[in-house]
Coordinates of C-alpha atoms and ligand atoms in Angstrom, one line a residue:
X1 CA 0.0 0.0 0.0
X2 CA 2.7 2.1 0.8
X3 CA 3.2 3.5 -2.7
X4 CA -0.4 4.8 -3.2
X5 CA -1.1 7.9 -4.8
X6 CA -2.6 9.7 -2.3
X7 CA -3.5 12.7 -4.5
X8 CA -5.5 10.5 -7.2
X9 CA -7.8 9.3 -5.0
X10 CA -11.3 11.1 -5.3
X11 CA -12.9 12.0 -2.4
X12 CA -15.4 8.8 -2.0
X13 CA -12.6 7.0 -2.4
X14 CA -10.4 8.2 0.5
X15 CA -13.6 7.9 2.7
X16 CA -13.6 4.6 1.9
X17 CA -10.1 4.0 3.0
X18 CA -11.0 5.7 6.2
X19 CA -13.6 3.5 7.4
X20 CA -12.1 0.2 6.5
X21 CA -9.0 1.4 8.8
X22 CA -11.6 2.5 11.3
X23 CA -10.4 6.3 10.6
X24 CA -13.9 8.7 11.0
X25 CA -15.0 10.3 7.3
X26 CA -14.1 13.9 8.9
X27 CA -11.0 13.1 8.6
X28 CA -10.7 12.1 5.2
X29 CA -12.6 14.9 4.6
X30 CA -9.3 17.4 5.9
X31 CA -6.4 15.1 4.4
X32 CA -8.7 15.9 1.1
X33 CA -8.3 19.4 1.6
X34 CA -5.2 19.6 2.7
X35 CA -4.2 18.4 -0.4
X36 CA -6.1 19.6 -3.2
X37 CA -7.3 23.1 -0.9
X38 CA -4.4 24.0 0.7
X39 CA -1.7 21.6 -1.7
X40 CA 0.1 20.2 1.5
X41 CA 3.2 18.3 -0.1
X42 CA 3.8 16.3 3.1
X43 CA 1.6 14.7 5.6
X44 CA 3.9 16.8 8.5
X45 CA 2.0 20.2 6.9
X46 CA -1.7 18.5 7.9
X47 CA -1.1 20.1 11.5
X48 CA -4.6 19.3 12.1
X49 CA -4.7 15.7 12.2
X50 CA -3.2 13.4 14.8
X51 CA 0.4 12.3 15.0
X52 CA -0.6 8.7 14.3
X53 CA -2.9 9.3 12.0
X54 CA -0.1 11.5 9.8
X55 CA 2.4 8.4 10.5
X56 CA -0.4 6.0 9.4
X57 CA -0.6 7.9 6.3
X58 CA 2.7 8.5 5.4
X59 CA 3.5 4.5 5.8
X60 CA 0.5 4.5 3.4
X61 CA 0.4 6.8 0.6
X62 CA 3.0 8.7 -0.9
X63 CA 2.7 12.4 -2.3
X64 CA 3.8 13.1 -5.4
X65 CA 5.0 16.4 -6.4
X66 CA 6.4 17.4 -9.7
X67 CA 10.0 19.3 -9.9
X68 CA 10.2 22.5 -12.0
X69 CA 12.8 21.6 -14.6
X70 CA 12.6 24.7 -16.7
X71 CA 10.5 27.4 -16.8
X72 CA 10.5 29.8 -19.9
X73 CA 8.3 33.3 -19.8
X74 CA 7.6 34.8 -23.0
X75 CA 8.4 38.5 -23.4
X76 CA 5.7 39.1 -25.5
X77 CA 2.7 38.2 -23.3
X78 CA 3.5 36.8 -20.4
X79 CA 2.8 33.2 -21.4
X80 CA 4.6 30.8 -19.1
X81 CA 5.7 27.1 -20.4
X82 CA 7.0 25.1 -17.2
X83 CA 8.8 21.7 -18.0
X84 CA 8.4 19.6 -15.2
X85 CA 9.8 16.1 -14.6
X86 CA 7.3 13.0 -12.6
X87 CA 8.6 11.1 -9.7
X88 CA 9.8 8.4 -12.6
X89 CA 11.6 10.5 -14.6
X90 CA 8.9 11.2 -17.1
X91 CA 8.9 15.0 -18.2
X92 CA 5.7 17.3 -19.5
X93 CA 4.7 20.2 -20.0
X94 CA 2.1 22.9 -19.2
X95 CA 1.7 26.4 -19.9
X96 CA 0.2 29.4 -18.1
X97 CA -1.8 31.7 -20.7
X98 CA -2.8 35.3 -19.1
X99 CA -6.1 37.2 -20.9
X100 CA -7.4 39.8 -20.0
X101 CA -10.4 38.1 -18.2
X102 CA -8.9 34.8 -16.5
X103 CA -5.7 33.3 -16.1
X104 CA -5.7 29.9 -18.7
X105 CA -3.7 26.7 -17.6
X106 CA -2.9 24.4 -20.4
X107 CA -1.9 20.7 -19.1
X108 CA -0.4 17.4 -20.4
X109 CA -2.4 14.1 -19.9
X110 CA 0.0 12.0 -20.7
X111 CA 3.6 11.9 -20.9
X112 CA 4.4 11.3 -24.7
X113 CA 1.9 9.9 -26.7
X114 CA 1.0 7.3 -29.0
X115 CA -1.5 9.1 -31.6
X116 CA 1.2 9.8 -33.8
X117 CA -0.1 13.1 -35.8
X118 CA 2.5 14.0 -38.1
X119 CA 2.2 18.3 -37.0
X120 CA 2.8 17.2 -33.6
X121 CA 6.4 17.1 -31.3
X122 CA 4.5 15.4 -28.3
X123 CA 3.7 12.0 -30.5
X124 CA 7.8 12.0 -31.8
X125 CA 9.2 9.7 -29.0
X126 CA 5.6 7.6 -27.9
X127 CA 3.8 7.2 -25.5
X128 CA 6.1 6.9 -22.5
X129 CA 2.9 6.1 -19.9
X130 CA -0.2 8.3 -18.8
X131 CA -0.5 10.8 -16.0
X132 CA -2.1 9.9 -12.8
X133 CA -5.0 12.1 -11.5
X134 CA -2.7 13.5 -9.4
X135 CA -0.2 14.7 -11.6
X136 CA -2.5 16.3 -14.0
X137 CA -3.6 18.4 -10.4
X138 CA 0.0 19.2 -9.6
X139 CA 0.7 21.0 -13.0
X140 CA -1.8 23.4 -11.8
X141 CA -1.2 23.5 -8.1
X142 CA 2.6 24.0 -9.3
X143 CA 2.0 26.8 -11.4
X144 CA -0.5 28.7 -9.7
X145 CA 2.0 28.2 -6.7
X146 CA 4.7 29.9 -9.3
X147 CA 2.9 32.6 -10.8
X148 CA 0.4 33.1 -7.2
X149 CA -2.2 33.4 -10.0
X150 CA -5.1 31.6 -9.7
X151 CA -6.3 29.1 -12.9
X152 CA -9.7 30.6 -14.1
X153 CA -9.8 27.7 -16.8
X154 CA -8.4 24.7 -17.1
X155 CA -7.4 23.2 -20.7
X156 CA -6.1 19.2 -21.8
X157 CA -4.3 20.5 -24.5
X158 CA -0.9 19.9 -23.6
X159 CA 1.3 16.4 -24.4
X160 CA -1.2 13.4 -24.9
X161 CA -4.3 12.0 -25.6
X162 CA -6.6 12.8 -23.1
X163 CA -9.4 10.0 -23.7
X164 CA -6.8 7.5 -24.3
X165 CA -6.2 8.5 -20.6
X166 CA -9.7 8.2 -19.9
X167 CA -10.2 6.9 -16.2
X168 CA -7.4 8.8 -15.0
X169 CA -9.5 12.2 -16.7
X170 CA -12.4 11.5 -15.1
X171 CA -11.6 10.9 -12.0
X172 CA -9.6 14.4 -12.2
X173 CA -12.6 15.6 -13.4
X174 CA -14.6 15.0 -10.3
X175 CA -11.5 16.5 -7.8
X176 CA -11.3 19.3 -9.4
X177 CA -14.4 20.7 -8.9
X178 CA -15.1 19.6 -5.3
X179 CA -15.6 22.8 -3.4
X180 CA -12.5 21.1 -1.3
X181 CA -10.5 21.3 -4.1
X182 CA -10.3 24.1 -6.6
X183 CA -13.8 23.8 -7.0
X184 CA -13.1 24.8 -10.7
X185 CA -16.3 24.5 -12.6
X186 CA -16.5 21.8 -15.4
X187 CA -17.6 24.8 -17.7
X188 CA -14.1 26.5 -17.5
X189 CA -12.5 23.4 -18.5
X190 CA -11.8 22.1 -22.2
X191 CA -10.4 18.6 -23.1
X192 CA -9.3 18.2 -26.4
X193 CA -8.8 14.8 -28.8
X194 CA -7.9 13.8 -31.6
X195 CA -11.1 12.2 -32.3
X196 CA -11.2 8.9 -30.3
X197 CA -15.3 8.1 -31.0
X198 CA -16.2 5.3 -28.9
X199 CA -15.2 7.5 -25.9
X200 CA -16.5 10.9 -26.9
X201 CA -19.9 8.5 -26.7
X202 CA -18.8 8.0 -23.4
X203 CA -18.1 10.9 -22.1
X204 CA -21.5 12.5 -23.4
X205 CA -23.4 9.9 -21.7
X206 CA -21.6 10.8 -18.1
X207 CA -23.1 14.6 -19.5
X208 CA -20.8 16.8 -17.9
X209 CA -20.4 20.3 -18.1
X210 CA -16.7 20.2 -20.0
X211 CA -15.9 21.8 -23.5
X212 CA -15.0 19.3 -25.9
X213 CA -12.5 20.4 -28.3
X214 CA -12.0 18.0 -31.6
X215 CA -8.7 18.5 -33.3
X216 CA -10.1 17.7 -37.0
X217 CA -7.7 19.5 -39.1
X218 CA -9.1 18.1 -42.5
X219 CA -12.4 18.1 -43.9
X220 CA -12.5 14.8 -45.0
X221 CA -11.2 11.7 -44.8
X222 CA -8.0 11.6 -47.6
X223 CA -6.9 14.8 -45.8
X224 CA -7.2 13.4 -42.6
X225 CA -5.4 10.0 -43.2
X226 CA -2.5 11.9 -44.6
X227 CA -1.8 13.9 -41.1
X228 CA -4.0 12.1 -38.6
X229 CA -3.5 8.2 -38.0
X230 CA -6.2 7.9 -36.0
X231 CA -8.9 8.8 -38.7
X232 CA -7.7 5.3 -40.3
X233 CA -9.8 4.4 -37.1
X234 CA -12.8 6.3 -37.3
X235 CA -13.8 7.8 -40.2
X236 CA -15.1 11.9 -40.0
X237 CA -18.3 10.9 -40.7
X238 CA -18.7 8.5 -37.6
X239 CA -16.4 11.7 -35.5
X240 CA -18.7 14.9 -36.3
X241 CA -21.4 12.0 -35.2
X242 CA -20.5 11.8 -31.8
X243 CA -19.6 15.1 -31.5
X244 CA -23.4 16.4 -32.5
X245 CA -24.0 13.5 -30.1
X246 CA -22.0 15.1 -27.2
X247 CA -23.2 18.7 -28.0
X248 CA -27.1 17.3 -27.7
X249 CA -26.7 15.5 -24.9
X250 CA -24.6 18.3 -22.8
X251 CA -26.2 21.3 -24.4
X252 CA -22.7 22.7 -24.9
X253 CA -21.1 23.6 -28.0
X254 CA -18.0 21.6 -29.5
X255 CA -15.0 23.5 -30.3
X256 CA -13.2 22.1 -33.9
X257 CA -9.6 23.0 -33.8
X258 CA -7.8 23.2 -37.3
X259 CA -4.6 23.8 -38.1
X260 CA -3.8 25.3 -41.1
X261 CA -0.9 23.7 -43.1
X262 CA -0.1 25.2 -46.2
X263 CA -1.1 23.5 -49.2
X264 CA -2.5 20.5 -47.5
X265 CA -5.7 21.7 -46.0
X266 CA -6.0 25.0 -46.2
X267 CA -7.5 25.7 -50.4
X268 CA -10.8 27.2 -50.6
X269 CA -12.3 23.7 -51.3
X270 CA -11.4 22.9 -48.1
X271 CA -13.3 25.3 -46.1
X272 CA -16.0 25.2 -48.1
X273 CA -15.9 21.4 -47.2
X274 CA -15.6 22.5 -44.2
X275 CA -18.5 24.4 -43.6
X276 CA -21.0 22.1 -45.3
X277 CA -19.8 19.3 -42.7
X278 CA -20.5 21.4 -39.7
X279 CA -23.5 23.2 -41.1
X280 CA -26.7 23.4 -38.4
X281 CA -24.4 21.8 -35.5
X282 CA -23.5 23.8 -31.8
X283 CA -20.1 23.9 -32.5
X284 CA -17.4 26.3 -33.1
X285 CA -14.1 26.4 -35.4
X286 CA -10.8 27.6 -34.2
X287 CA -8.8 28.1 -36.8
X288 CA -4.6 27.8 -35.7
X289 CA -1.4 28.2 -37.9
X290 CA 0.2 25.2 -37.7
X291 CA 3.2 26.0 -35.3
X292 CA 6.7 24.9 -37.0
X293 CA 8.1 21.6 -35.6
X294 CA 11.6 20.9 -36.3
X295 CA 11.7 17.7 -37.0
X296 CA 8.8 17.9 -39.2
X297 CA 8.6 19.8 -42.7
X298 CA 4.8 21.4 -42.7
X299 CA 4.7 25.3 -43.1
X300 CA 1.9 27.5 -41.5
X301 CA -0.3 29.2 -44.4
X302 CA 0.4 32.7 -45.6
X303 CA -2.2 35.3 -43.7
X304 CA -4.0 35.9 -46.6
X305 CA -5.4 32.7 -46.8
X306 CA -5.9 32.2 -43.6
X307 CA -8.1 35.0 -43.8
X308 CA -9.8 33.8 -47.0
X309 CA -10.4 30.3 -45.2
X310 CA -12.1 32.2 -42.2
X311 CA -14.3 34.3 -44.6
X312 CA -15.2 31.6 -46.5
X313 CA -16.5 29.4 -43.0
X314 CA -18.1 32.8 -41.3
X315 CA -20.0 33.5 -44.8
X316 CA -21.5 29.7 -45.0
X317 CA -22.8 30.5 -41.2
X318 CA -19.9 28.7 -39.3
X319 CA -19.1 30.2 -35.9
X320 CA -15.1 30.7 -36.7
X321 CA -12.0 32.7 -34.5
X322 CA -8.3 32.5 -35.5
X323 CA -6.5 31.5 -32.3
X324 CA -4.6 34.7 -31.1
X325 CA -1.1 33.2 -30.6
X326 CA 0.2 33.3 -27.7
X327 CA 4.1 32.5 -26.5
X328 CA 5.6 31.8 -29.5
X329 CA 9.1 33.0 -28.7
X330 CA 8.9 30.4 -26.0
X331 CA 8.2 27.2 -28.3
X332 CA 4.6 27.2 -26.7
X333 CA 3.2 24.5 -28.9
X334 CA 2.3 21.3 -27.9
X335 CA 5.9 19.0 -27.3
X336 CA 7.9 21.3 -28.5
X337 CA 9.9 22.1 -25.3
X338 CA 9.8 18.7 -23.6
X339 CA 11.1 17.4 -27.1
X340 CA 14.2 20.4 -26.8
X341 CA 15.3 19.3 -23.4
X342 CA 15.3 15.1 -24.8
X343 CA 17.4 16.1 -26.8
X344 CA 19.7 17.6 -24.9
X345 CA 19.9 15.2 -22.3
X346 CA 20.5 13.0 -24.3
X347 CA 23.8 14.0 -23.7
X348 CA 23.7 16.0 -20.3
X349 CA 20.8 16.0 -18.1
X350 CA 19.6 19.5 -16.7
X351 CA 19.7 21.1 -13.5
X352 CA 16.9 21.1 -11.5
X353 CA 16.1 24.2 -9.9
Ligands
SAH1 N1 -4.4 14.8 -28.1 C1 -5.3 15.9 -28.0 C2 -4.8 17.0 -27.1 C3 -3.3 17.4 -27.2 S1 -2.9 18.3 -28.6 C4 -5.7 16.4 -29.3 O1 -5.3 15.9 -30.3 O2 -6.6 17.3 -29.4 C5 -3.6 19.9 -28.5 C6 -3.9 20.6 -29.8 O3 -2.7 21.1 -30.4 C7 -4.6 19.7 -30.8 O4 -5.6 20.3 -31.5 C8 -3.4 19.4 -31.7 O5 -3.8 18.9 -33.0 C9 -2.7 20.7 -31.8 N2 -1.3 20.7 -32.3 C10 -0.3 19.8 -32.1 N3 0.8 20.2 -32.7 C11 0.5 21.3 -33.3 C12 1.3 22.2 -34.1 N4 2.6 21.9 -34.5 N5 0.7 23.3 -34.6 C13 -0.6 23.6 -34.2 N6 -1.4 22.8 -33.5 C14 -0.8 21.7 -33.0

């Protein structure tokens, strides 16, 4: 038992514990908030509880906290990437995106990841494993510790695949909302996939309040094979499917994220495509330059046509913004600065602060 995540277990679940060791449920109750309220990284901090019951815990669980392994702040915004390295070694990434209204944290699911979407620096090494509950909470604990801001939303757009992660999501779904936790809404947060059907279908049916984001990225199917593995597994048809599903059975709208990549899916065709597809559906299209990834050759498309694409979707009645960018001195896209620091450590690994 002794290596037990203490911070991924919901709070049902820690009750539980509590009783079977005879422990009353107020107590679980404090050890709850201690960690997810007031981020306690040792059991010593919980000042409240009994000696034993602090030694009793700390032969029991364990606390995982993440070390800061670089931190990069962009000049031009304020955008903050943090590189943080797991217990195990594993390293990820989240960023801390500052509007004028809220304060946006952007977190990994998953260190790695096995989609393999040919844009993308997370998917270049694998999937090196998924990220506890837990450790999708530290990133923001971490951060708004860092920046003493506080996270007004919360988005799963970082490394991985967030319903290939699925339990693990959920059940950091359900902490961080309990009023002894952040008790972050599930509107202000947004979890974004690449399009994994059968558990989009899932996820409507649990109807939670959450933003679904689908990175589509093509408007049809030879378009998507040639960037997307996954639409080898479902095809568009069966993927706008579940997400109309999702958006009737939450009432919320779905967010389509597209990157454009010149000359691959960014003609007039393709927005015209586009908009027929989402025609008469709650949903939403962000449209995003594809961010340069070393290792891989696509080019963002020219302004003009990403302005043509977005006139053509908004004149055919398609709800469309261009993502302001923001932090892109600091290699704020998705892998890009985990990927930096594997490379260079390949060789040397680097200081922790
Ligand atoms: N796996 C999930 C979430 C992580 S990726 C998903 O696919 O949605 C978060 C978003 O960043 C996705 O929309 C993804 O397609 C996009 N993305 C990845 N690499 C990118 C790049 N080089 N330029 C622009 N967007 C990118």
């Amino acid at each position: 038992m002794h290596n037990t995540d203490i911070m991924s277990l919901n709070k049902a679940e820690l009750i539980s514990f509590f009783e079977r060791t005879g422990e009353k449920p107020f107590r679980a109750k404090q050890v709850f908030s201690w960690l997810h309220k007031k981020q306690a990284l040792s059991f010593d901090q919980m000042s409240d509880l009994p000696l034993k019951l602090r030694e009793k815990l700390s032969a029991d669980f364990k606390i995982n906290s993440l070390k800061t392994v670089k931190k990069l702040c962009s000049k031009k915004d304020g955008t903050t990437k943090y590189l943080f390295e797991t217990y195990d070694g594993s390293l990820i990434e989240s960023v801390l995106m500052k509007y004028r209204y809220a304060n946006a944290v952007c977190i990994s699911s998953q260190a790695g990841c096995r989609m393999g979407c040919k844009f993308c620096a997370s998917t270049l090494g694998g999937l090196e494993r998924n990220l506890t509950a837990g450790e999708m909470l530290s990133q923001i604990y971490e951060i708004q510790k860092d920046s003493l801001l506080r996270a007004g939303s919360v988005v799963i757009m970082g490394s991985g695949e967030p319903l290939d992660n699925y339990d693990n999501l959920i059940k950091f779904l359900s902490i961080i909302n309990s009023p002894d936790a952040l008790e972050l809404g599930h509107r202000h947060i947004t979890v974004s996939t690449c399009g994994l059907v059968d558990k989009i279908y899932e996820l409507a049916e649990k109807k939670l309040q959450i933003t679904l984001a689908v990175s589509l990225h093509a408007p049809n199917d030879d378009i998507r094979k040639t960037i997307m593995p996954i639409a080898f597994k479902y095809c568009i048809d069966d993927l706008i499917k579940a997400a109309k599903f999702y958006a009737e059975k939450t009432k919320r709208r779905v967010s389509y994220e597209y990157a454009l990549i010149k000359g691959t899916n960014d003609s007039d065709e393709c927005a015209k495509e586009l908009a027929l597809r989402l025609k008469g559906s709650l949903s939403h299209v962000n449209l995003i330059p594809v961010n340069d990834v070393k290792e891989r050759c696509f080019v963002k498309s020219d302004e003009s046509r990403i302005k043509k694409f977005y006139e053509i979707l908004s004149s055919m009645g398609i709800e469309t913004t261009i993502r302001r960018k923001l932090g892109s001195d600091i290699n704020a896209a998705c892998g890009q600065l985990r990927r930096g620091v594997k490379e260079q450590t390949a060789f040397e690994k680097p200081k922790l602060r």
